[in-house]
PDB file of C-alpha atoms and ligand atoms in Angstrom:
ATOM      1  CA  MET A  55       9.925  -2.317  12.407  1.00 92.00           C
ATOM      2  CA  LYS A  56      10.889  -1.094   8.879  1.00 95.00           C
ATOM      3  CA  THR A  57       9.691   2.163   7.232  1.00 97.00           C
ATOM      4  CA  TYR A  58       7.768   1.272   3.995  1.00 98.00           C
ATOM      5  CA  ILE A  59       7.688   3.841   1.085  1.00 98.00           C
ATOM      6  CA  VAL A  60       5.589   2.555  -1.791  1.00 98.00           C
ATOM      7  CA  GLY A  61       5.083   4.271  -5.053  1.00 98.00           C
ATOM      8  CA  ASN A  62       1.618   3.497  -6.577  1.00 98.00           C
ATOM      9  CA  PHE A  63       2.155   4.601 -10.294  1.00 98.00           C
ATOM     10  CA  LYS A  64      -1.586   3.887 -11.184  1.00 98.00           C
ATOM     11  CA  LEU A  65      -2.246   3.955 -14.796  1.00 98.00           C
ATOM     12  CA  ASN A  66       0.864   6.005 -15.800  1.00 98.00           C
ATOM     13  CA  PHE A  67       4.242   5.244 -17.601  1.00 98.00           C
ATOM     14  CA  THR A  68       4.798   3.057 -20.550  1.00 98.00           C
ATOM     15  CA  VAL A  69       6.950  -0.274 -19.914  1.00 98.00           C
ATOM     16  CA  GLY A  70      10.061   1.802 -21.387  1.00 98.00           C
ATOM     17  CA  GLU A  71       9.250   4.816 -19.088  1.00 98.00           C
ATOM     18  CA  ALA A  72       8.911   2.611 -15.929  1.00 98.00           C
ATOM     19  CA  SER A  73      12.273   1.045 -16.910  1.00 98.00           C
ATOM     20  CA  ILE A  74      14.024   4.189 -17.276  1.00 98.00           C
ATOM     21  CA  TYR A  75      12.545   5.488 -14.097  1.00 98.00           C
ATOM     22  CA  LEU A  76      13.761   2.325 -12.226  1.00 98.00           C
ATOM     23  CA  HIS A  77      17.056   2.601 -13.668  1.00 98.00           C
ATOM     24  CA  LYS A  78      17.579   6.201 -12.394  1.00 98.00           C
ATOM     25  CA  LEU A  79      16.051   5.244  -9.082  1.00 98.00           C
ATOM     26  CA  LEU A  80      18.552   2.336  -8.482  1.00 97.00           C
ATOM     27  CA  LYS A  81      21.189   4.677  -9.381  1.00 96.00           C
ATOM     28  CA  ALA A  82      20.034   7.324  -6.841  1.00 96.00           C
ATOM     29  CA  LEU A  83      19.232   4.977  -3.797  1.00 94.00           C
ATOM     30  CA  PRO A  84      21.927   3.545  -1.458  1.00 92.00           C
ATOM     31  CA  ILE A  85      20.779   0.264   0.361  1.00 92.00           C
ATOM     32  CA  TYR A  86      18.758   1.454   3.323  1.00 92.00           C
ATOM     33  CA  ARG A  87      18.202  -1.572   5.562  1.00 90.00           C
ATOM     34  CA  ASP A  88      15.428   0.066   7.526  1.00 95.00           C
ATOM     35  CA  VAL A  89      13.455   1.569   4.721  1.00 97.00           C
ATOM     36  CA  GLU A  90      11.835  -0.768   2.506  1.00 97.00           C
ATOM     37  CA  VAL A  91      11.075   0.948  -0.805  1.00 98.00           C
ATOM     38  CA  ALA A  92       8.798  -0.611  -3.495  1.00 98.00           C
ATOM     39  CA  ILE A  93       7.295   0.822  -6.704  1.00 98.00           C
ATOM     40  CA  ALA A  94       3.935  -0.480  -8.167  1.00 98.00           C
ATOM     41  CA  PRO A  95       4.068   0.059 -11.979  1.00 98.00           C
ATOM     42  CA  SER A  96       1.297  -1.126 -14.451  1.00 98.00           C
ATOM     43  CA  THR A  97       0.909  -5.071 -14.582  1.00 98.00           C
ATOM     44  CA  ILE A  98       2.461  -5.271 -17.927  1.00 98.00           C
ATOM     45  CA  ALA A  99       5.760  -3.771 -16.607  1.00 98.00           C
ATOM     46  CA  LEU A 100       5.976  -6.084 -13.631  1.00 98.00           C
ATOM     47  CA  GLN A 101       7.943  -8.967 -15.360  1.00 98.00           C
ATOM     48  CA  PRO A 102      10.493  -6.986 -17.525  1.00 98.00           C
ATOM     49  CA  LEU A 103      11.171  -4.797 -14.226  1.00 98.00           C
ATOM     50  CA  SER A 104      11.597  -7.763 -11.996  1.00 98.00           C
ATOM     51  CA  LEU A 105      14.711  -8.713 -14.211  1.00 98.00           C
ATOM     52  CA  GLN A 106      16.097  -5.277 -13.842  1.00 97.00           C
ATOM     53  CA  ILE A 107      15.521  -4.546 -10.220  1.00 97.00           C
ATOM     54  CA  ASP A 108      18.032  -4.707  -7.349  1.00 95.00           C
ATOM     55  CA  ARG A 109      16.086  -6.459  -4.496  1.00 94.00           C
ATOM     56  CA  HIS A 110      18.635  -5.514  -2.025  1.00 93.00           C
ATOM     57  CA  LYS A 111      17.577  -1.914  -2.623  1.00 94.00           C
ATOM     58  CA  MET A 112      14.075  -1.980  -3.300  1.00 96.00           C
ATOM     59  CA  LYS A 113      10.936  -4.326  -4.274  1.00 98.00           C
ATOM     60  CA  LEU A 114       8.075  -4.457  -6.894  1.00 98.00           C
ATOM     61  CA  ALA A 115       4.409  -4.382  -5.933  1.00 98.00           C
ATOM     62  CA  ALA A 116       1.354  -5.089  -8.077  1.00 98.00           C
ATOM     63  CA  GLN A 117      -1.401  -2.676  -8.134  1.00 98.00           C
ATOM     64  CA  ASN A 118      -4.035  -5.398  -8.329  1.00 98.00           C
ATOM     65  CA  ALA A 119      -4.464  -9.089  -9.412  1.00 98.00           C
ATOM     66  CA  PHE A 120      -7.274 -11.533  -9.525  1.00 98.00           C
ATOM     67  CA  TYR A 121      -7.980 -14.057  -6.662  1.00 98.00           C
ATOM     68  CA  ARG A 122      -8.451 -17.203  -8.696  1.00 97.00           C
ATOM     69  CA  ASP A 123      -5.105 -18.893  -9.670  1.00 96.00           C
ATOM     70  CA  TYR A 124      -6.204 -19.997 -13.280  1.00 96.00           C
ATOM     71  CA  GLY A 125      -9.199 -20.601 -15.103  1.00 97.00           C
ATOM     72  CA  ALA A 126     -11.693 -18.869 -17.494  1.00 98.00           C
ATOM     73  CA  PHE A 127     -11.189 -15.337 -16.415  1.00 98.00           C
ATOM     74  CA  THR A 128     -10.458 -13.390 -19.520  1.00 98.00           C
ATOM     75  CA  GLY A 129      -8.338 -10.403 -18.920  1.00 97.00           C
ATOM     76  CA  GLU A 130      -7.230 -11.146 -15.507  1.00 98.00           C
ATOM     77  CA  THR A 131      -3.818 -11.702 -14.034  1.00 98.00           C
ATOM     78  CA  SER A 132      -3.537 -14.018 -11.035  1.00 98.00           C
ATOM     79  CA  PHE A 133      -1.463 -13.758  -7.830  1.00 98.00           C
ATOM     80  CA  SER A 134       0.042 -17.141  -8.579  1.00 98.00           C
ATOM     81  CA  GLN A 135       1.252 -15.677 -11.897  1.00 98.00           C
ATOM     82  CA  LEU A 136       2.911 -12.689 -10.051  1.00 98.00           C
ATOM     83  CA  ARG A 137       4.480 -15.130  -7.525  1.00 97.00           C
ATOM     84  CA  GLY A 138       8.193 -14.756  -7.650  1.00 96.00           C
ATOM     85  CA  ILE A 139       7.871 -11.495  -9.589  1.00 98.00           C
ATOM     86  CA  VAL A 140       6.291  -9.030  -6.852  1.00 98.00           C
ATOM     87  CA  ASP A 141       6.926  -9.026  -3.255  1.00 98.00           C
ATOM     88  CA  TYR A 142       3.880  -6.827  -2.419  1.00 98.00           C
ATOM     89  CA  ALA A 143       0.482  -6.230  -3.911  1.00 98.00           C
ATOM     90  CA  ILE A 144      -1.882  -3.277  -3.368  1.00 98.00           C
ATOM     91  CA  ILE A 145      -5.356  -4.538  -2.615  1.00 98.00           C
ATOM     92  CA  GLY A 146      -8.617  -2.909  -2.258  1.00 98.00           C
ATOM     93  CA  HIS A 147      -7.363   0.580  -3.229  1.00 97.00           C
ATOM     94  CA  SER A 148     -10.210   2.942  -3.256  1.00 96.00           C
ATOM     95  CA  GLU A 149     -10.044   3.344  -7.060  1.00 96.00           C
ATOM     96  CA  ARG A 150     -10.579  -0.403  -7.265  1.00 97.00           C
ATOM     97  CA  ARG A 151     -13.540  -0.246  -4.877  1.00 97.00           C
ATOM     98  CA  HIS A 152     -15.124   2.975  -6.415  1.00 94.00           C
ATOM     99  CA  ILE A 153     -14.297   2.680  -9.986  1.00 96.00           C
ATOM    100  CA  PHE A 154     -14.299  -1.079 -10.551  1.00 96.00           C
ATOM    101  CA  GLY A 155     -16.868  -2.025  -7.835  1.00 96.00           C
ATOM    102  CA  GLU A 156     -14.712  -4.202  -5.645  1.00 97.00           C
ATOM    103  CA  ASP A 157     -16.540  -4.896  -2.264  1.00 97.00           C
ATOM    104  CA  ASP A 158     -15.028  -6.252   0.732  1.00 96.00           C
ATOM    105  CA  LYS A 159     -15.915  -9.971  -0.261  1.00 97.00           C
ATOM    106  CA  CYS A 160     -13.778  -9.575  -3.435  1.00 98.00           C
ATOM    107  CA  VAL A 161     -10.840  -7.742  -1.523  1.00 98.00           C
ATOM    108  CA  GLN A 162     -10.956 -10.511   1.131  1.00 98.00           C
ATOM    109  CA  LYS A 163     -10.318 -13.218  -1.559  1.00 98.00           C
ATOM    110  CA  LYS A 164      -7.668 -11.127  -2.960  1.00 98.00           C
ATOM    111  CA  VAL A 165      -5.928 -10.599   0.252  1.00 98.00           C
ATOM    112  CA  ALA A 166      -6.010 -14.410   0.948  1.00 98.00           C
ATOM    113  CA  ALA A 167      -4.791 -15.222  -2.640  1.00 98.00           C
ATOM    114  CA  ALA A 168      -1.815 -12.881  -2.084  1.00 98.00           C
ATOM    115  CA  VAL A 169      -0.841 -14.414   1.206  1.00 98.00           C
ATOM    116  CA  ARG A 170      -1.452 -17.953  -0.385  1.00 96.00           C
ATOM    117  CA  ASN A 171       1.116 -16.949  -3.062  1.00 97.00           C
ATOM    118  CA  ARG A 172       3.772 -15.552  -0.694  1.00 97.00           C
ATOM    119  CA  ILE A 173       2.981 -12.025  -1.820  1.00 98.00           C
ATOM    120  CA  THR A 174       2.396  -9.352   0.999  1.00 98.00           C
ATOM    121  CA  PRO A 175      -0.964  -7.766   0.722  1.00 98.00           C
ATOM    122  CA  ILE A 176      -1.123  -3.940   1.344  1.00 98.00           C
ATOM    123  CA  LEU A 177      -4.772  -3.888   2.208  1.00 98.00           C
ATOM    124  CA  CYS A 178      -6.037  -0.271   1.463  1.00 98.00           C
ATOM    125  CA  ILE A 179      -8.816   1.033   3.797  1.00 98.00           C
ATOM    126  CA  GLY A 180     -10.436   4.492   4.029  1.00 98.00           C
ATOM    127  CA  GLU A 181     -13.650   6.569   4.213  1.00 97.00           C
ATOM    128  CA  THR A 182     -15.046   8.895   1.695  1.00 95.00           C
ATOM    129  CA  GLU A 183     -15.741  12.581   2.091  1.00 94.00           C
ATOM    130  CA  SER A 184     -19.447  12.096   2.668  1.00 96.00           C
ATOM    131  CA  GLU A 185     -18.801   8.928   4.985  1.00 97.00           C
ATOM    132  CA  ARG A 186     -16.674  11.227   7.175  1.00 96.00           C
ATOM    133  CA  ALA A 187     -19.231  14.002   7.040  1.00 96.00           C
ATOM    134  CA  PHE A 188     -21.971  11.461   8.306  1.00 97.00           C
ATOM    135  CA  GLY A 189     -19.658  10.444  11.161  1.00 97.00           C
ATOM    136  CA  GLU A 190     -19.262   6.987   9.665  1.00 97.00           C
ATOM    137  CA  THR A 191     -15.426   6.837   9.351  1.00 97.00           C
ATOM    138  CA  ALA A 192     -15.005   4.419  12.419  1.00 98.00           C
ATOM    139  CA  ASP A 193     -17.741   2.018  10.932  1.00 98.00           C
ATOM    140  CA  VAL A 194     -16.211   2.090   7.517  1.00 98.00           C
ATOM    141  CA  VAL A 195     -12.709   1.449   8.582  1.00 98.00           C
ATOM    142  CA  ARG A 196     -13.832  -1.356  10.793  1.00 98.00           C
ATOM    143  CA  ASP A 197     -15.919  -2.995   7.988  1.00 98.00           C
ATOM    144  CA  GLN A 198     -12.991  -2.769   5.494  1.00 98.00           C
ATOM    145  CA  LEU A 199     -10.445  -3.892   7.830  1.00 98.00           C
ATOM    146  CA  ILE A 200     -12.285  -7.023   9.346  1.00 98.00           C
ATOM    147  CA  GLY A 201     -13.812  -7.728   5.947  1.00 98.00           C
ATOM    148  CA  GLY A 202     -10.572  -7.380   4.103  1.00 98.00           C
ATOM    149  CA  LEU A 203      -8.829  -9.822   6.377  1.00 98.00           C
ATOM    150  CA  ALA A 204     -11.664 -12.294   7.010  1.00 97.00           C
ATOM    151  CA  GLU A 205      -9.918 -15.117   4.994  1.00 97.00           C
ATOM    152  CA  VAL A 206      -6.532 -14.884   6.339  1.00 97.00           C
ATOM    153  CA  SER A 207      -5.657 -17.250   9.056  1.00 94.00           C
ATOM    154  CA  ASP A 208      -4.543 -16.395  12.498  1.00 93.00           C
ATOM    155  CA  ASP A 209      -1.092 -18.048  11.539  1.00 93.00           C
ATOM    156  CA  GLU A 210      -0.975 -15.646   8.620  1.00 96.00           C
ATOM    157  CA  ILE A 211      -2.150 -12.505   9.936  1.00 97.00           C
ATOM    158  CA  ASP A 212       1.216 -11.164  10.759  1.00 95.00           C
ATOM    159  CA  ARG A 213       1.977 -11.204   6.843  1.00 96.00           C
ATOM    160  CA  VAL A 214      -0.343  -8.235   6.074  1.00 98.00           C
ATOM    161  CA  ILE A 215       0.126  -4.552   5.777  1.00 98.00           C
ATOM    162  CA  VAL A 216      -2.670  -1.934   5.978  1.00 98.00           C
ATOM    163  CA  ALA A 217      -2.662   1.377   4.337  1.00 98.00           C
ATOM    164  CA  TYR A 218      -5.198   3.982   5.554  1.00 98.00           C
ATOM    165  CA  GLU A 219      -6.091   6.118   2.679  1.00 98.00           C
ATOM    166  CA  PRO A 220      -8.835   8.587   3.079  1.00 97.00           C
ATOM    167  CA  VAL A 221     -10.679   8.846  -0.289  1.00 95.00           C
ATOM    168  CA  TRP A 222     -11.134  12.447   0.262  1.00 93.00           C
ATOM    169  CA  ALA A 223      -7.412  13.044   0.743  1.00 93.00           C
ATOM    170  CA  ILE A 224      -6.348  11.201  -2.536  1.00 93.00           C
ATOM    171  CA  SER A 225      -4.874  13.291  -5.325  1.00 89.00           C
ATOM    172  CA  SER A 226      -5.714  16.499  -3.546  1.00 81.00           C
ATOM    173  CA  THR A 227      -4.381  19.755  -4.504  1.00 71.00           C
ATOM    174  CA  LYS A 228      -6.152  21.918  -2.062  1.00 72.00           C
ATOM    175  CA  ALA A 229      -4.757  22.130   1.585  1.00 67.00           C
ATOM    176  CA  ALA A 230      -8.340  21.873   2.894  1.00 68.00           C
ATOM    177  CA  LYS A 231      -8.419  18.486   1.480  1.00 86.00           C
ATOM    178  CA  LEU A 232      -5.238  17.124   2.953  1.00 92.00           C
ATOM    179  CA  ALA A 233      -5.703  14.839   6.054  1.00 95.00           C
ATOM    180  CA  THR A 234      -4.042  16.483   9.102  1.00 96.00           C
ATOM    181  CA  PRO A 235      -1.528  14.504  11.212  1.00 97.00           C
ATOM    182  CA  ASP A 236      -4.123  14.452  14.073  1.00 97.00           C
ATOM    183  CA  GLU A 237      -6.781  12.920  11.571  1.00 97.00           C
ATOM    184  CA  VAL A 238      -4.327  10.322  10.756  1.00 98.00           C
ATOM    185  CA  ALA A 239      -3.273   9.539  14.194  1.00 98.00           C
ATOM    186  CA  GLU A 240      -6.900   9.054  15.232  1.00 98.00           C
ATOM    187  CA  VAL A 241      -7.790   6.458  12.444  1.00 98.00           C
ATOM    188  CA  VAL A 242      -4.368   4.781  12.903  1.00 98.00           C
ATOM    189  CA  LYS A 243      -5.158   4.333  16.505  1.00 98.00           C
ATOM    190  CA  LEU A 244      -8.513   3.025  15.810  1.00 98.00           C
ATOM    191  CA  ILE A 245      -7.073   0.487  13.335  1.00 98.00           C
ATOM    192  CA  ARG A 246      -4.719  -0.757  15.876  1.00 98.00           C
ATOM    193  CA  LYS A 247      -7.463  -0.987  18.620  1.00 98.00           C
ATOM    194  CA  ILE A 248      -9.591  -3.089  16.128  1.00 98.00           C
ATOM    195  CA  MET A 249      -6.638  -5.307  15.515  1.00 98.00           C
ATOM    196  CA  LYS A 250      -6.012  -5.762  19.072  1.00 97.00           C
ATOM    197  CA  GLU A 251      -9.581  -6.784  19.944  1.00 97.00           C
ATOM    198  CA  THR A 252      -9.567  -9.111  16.901  1.00 96.00           C
ATOM    199  CA  TYR A 253      -6.185 -10.658  16.850  1.00 96.00           C
ATOM    200  CA  GLY A 254      -4.377  -9.681  20.001  1.00 96.00           C
ATOM    201  CA  GLU A 255      -1.970  -7.229  21.153  1.00 96.00           C
ATOM    202  CA  GLU A 256       1.100  -8.693  19.459  1.00 96.00           C
ATOM    203  CA  VAL A 257      -0.329  -8.678  16.011  1.00 96.00           C
ATOM    204  CA  ALA A 258      -1.950  -5.347  16.396  1.00 97.00           C
ATOM    205  CA  GLU A 259       1.453  -3.733  17.365  1.00 96.00           C
ATOM    206  CA  LYS A 260       3.472  -5.430  14.875  1.00 97.00           C
ATOM    207  CA  MET A 261       1.345  -4.811  11.832  1.00 98.00           C
ATOM    208  CA  PRO A 262       2.665  -1.972   9.609  1.00 98.00           C
ATOM    209  CA  ILE A 263       0.168   0.740   8.944  1.00 98.00           C
ATOM    210  CA  LEU A 264       0.925   3.105   6.062  1.00 98.00           C
ATOM    211  CA  PHE A 265      -0.742   6.269   5.285  1.00 98.00           C
ATOM    212  CA  GLY A 266      -1.634   7.725   1.755  1.00 98.00           C
ATOM    213  CA  GLY A 267      -3.433  10.783   0.282  1.00 96.00           C
ATOM    214  CA  SER A 268      -1.544  13.439  -1.377  1.00 95.00           C
ATOM    215  CA  VAL A 269       1.831  12.780   0.116  1.00 97.00           C
ATOM    216  CA  ASN A 270       4.660  14.861  -1.030  1.00 96.00           C
ATOM    217  CA  SER A 271       8.180  15.821   0.112  1.00 97.00           C
ATOM    218  CA  SER A 272       6.734  18.890   2.142  1.00 96.00           C
ATOM    219  CA  ASN A 273       4.368  16.736   4.300  1.00 96.00           C
ATOM    220  CA  ALA A 274       5.953  13.405   4.272  1.00 97.00           C
ATOM    221  CA  GLY A 275       8.015  14.056   7.486  1.00 97.00           C
ATOM    222  CA  ALA A 276       4.831  15.132   9.289  1.00 97.00           C
ATOM    223  CA  TYR A 277       2.996  11.916   8.269  1.00 98.00           C
ATOM    224  CA  LEU A 278       5.751   9.783   9.002  1.00 98.00           C
ATOM    225  CA  THR A 279       6.004  11.104  12.755  1.00 97.00           C
ATOM    226  CA  VAL A 280       2.365  10.295  13.407  1.00 97.00           C
ATOM    227  CA  PRO A 281       2.387   7.962  16.119  1.00 96.00           C
ATOM    228  CA  GLY A 282       1.640   4.434  14.796  1.00 96.00           C
ATOM    229  CA  VAL A 283       2.435   5.192  11.248  1.00 98.00           C
ATOM    230  CA  ASN A 284       5.144   2.830   9.723  1.00 98.00           C
ATOM    231  CA  GLY A 285       5.180   4.269   6.017  1.00 98.00           C
ATOM    232  CA  LEU A 286       3.770   5.780   3.054  1.00 98.00           C
ATOM    233  CA  LEU A 287       1.717   4.966  -0.061  1.00 98.00           C
ATOM    234  CA  ILE A 288       2.339   7.507  -2.520  1.00 98.00           C
ATOM    235  CA  GLY A 289       0.513   8.057  -5.969  1.00 97.00           C
ATOM    236  CA  GLY A 290       1.346  11.316  -7.715  1.00 96.00           C
ATOM    237  CA  SER A 291       4.555  12.231  -6.180  1.00 97.00           C
ATOM    238  CA  SER A 292       6.108   8.891  -6.892  1.00 98.00           C
ATOM    239  CA  LEU A 293       5.874   9.811 -10.643  1.00 98.00           C
ATOM    240  CA  ILE A 294       8.371  12.489 -10.140  1.00 98.00           C
ATOM    241  CA  LEU A 295      11.617  10.829  -9.539  1.00 98.00           C
ATOM    242  CA  ASN A 296      13.419  13.465  -7.492  1.00 97.00           C
ATOM    243  CA  GLU A 297      10.244  14.027  -5.237  1.00 98.00           C
ATOM    244  CA  PHE A 298      10.121  10.002  -4.681  1.00 98.00           C
ATOM    245  CA  VAL A 299      13.800  10.070  -3.742  1.00 98.00           C
ATOM    246  CA  ASP A 300      13.455  13.059  -1.324  1.00 98.00           C
ATOM    247  CA  ILE A 301      10.511  11.354   0.465  1.00 98.00           C
ATOM    248  CA  ILE A 302      12.749   8.035   0.892  1.00 98.00           C
ATOM    249  CA  GLU A 303      15.471  10.331   2.248  1.00 97.00           C
ATOM    250  CA  ILE A 304      13.093  12.046   4.632  1.00 97.00           C
ATOM    251  CA  ALA A 305      12.071   8.365   5.596  1.00 97.00           C
ATOM    252  CA  LYS A 306      15.632   7.604   6.360  1.00 96.00           C
ATOM    253  CA  ARG A 307      16.180  10.702   8.377  1.00 94.00           C
ATOM    254  CA  VAL A 308      12.949  10.316  10.378  1.00 92.00           C
ATOM    255  CA  ARG A 309      14.376   6.652  11.429  1.00 80.00           C
ATOM    256  CA  SER A 310      17.823   7.796  12.668  1.00 78.00           C
TER     257      SER A 310
HETATM  258  P1  13P B 184      -1.786  10.481  -4.228  1.00 88.87           P
HETATM  259  O1  13P B 184      -0.499  10.373  -3.626  1.00 88.87           O
HETATM  260  O2  13P B 184      -1.835  10.932  -5.777  1.00 88.87           O
HETATM  261  O3  13P B 184      -2.865  11.344  -3.581  1.00 88.87           O
HETATM  262  O4  13P B 184      -2.447   9.099  -4.481  1.00 88.87           O
HETATM  263  C1  13P B 184      -2.506   8.360  -3.208  1.00 88.87           C
HETATM  264  C2  13P B 184      -2.842   6.889  -3.524  1.00 88.87           C
HETATM  265  O5  13P B 184      -3.947   6.523  -3.959  1.00 88.87           O
HETATM  266  C3  13P B 184      -1.773   5.958  -3.479  1.00 88.87           C
HETATM  267  O6  13P B 184      -2.171   4.558  -3.508  1.00 88.87           O
END
């Protein structure tokens, strides 16, 4: 299985800034066949960057899209419009769930819409700080995983990536708020167990699981060596080109 390194720019960078970043990233990166690199800039940057990108080196991801393909949905962009422009879409990110009120029903329609449009969904799941404190992590992860995948057929389930992003570990500057490799290992094991019970062993073993939450070049190696982790979903550190390149190099080293 490849190692996935995905940079989520969130609401940062103008189209021009994203284009300059991509230009520099393409220059800095060799082609790594076993490390799949993707960046997720703002929706507005996706189309121009799709003309600039070298898909042998890296791919584009959407941060979000709407589940209906067309119609009276002012302000939305559909997965069908993004078809051919992006290879991946981040779906159900905690900021979408908590700031924009996306629930598992909405997330499951988006995952299905991505698959229908030949875009690989990166389904984000993870518990909040209080859910963890109340011992609800396993239930939350189970609900978000089973809920998010509910509209994907058994034939298409092997086209999904899951990202475990504990909400409390996102954008953290304090060491106490970083997920430990052991905490990550425990939840990743649980995700594979739920997948095995629901879809069988082969699907569970082959599904890529990424980790996200304040990943930087100092802790990337530790997270990438957690059993069952197949890659990283990176916010803040992906905005700093050298940092992002360092993490990609670490991923390459961990593989070899
Ligand atoms: P940070 O790496 O900034 O914590 O963000 C993680 C994240 O939410 C990626 O989707």
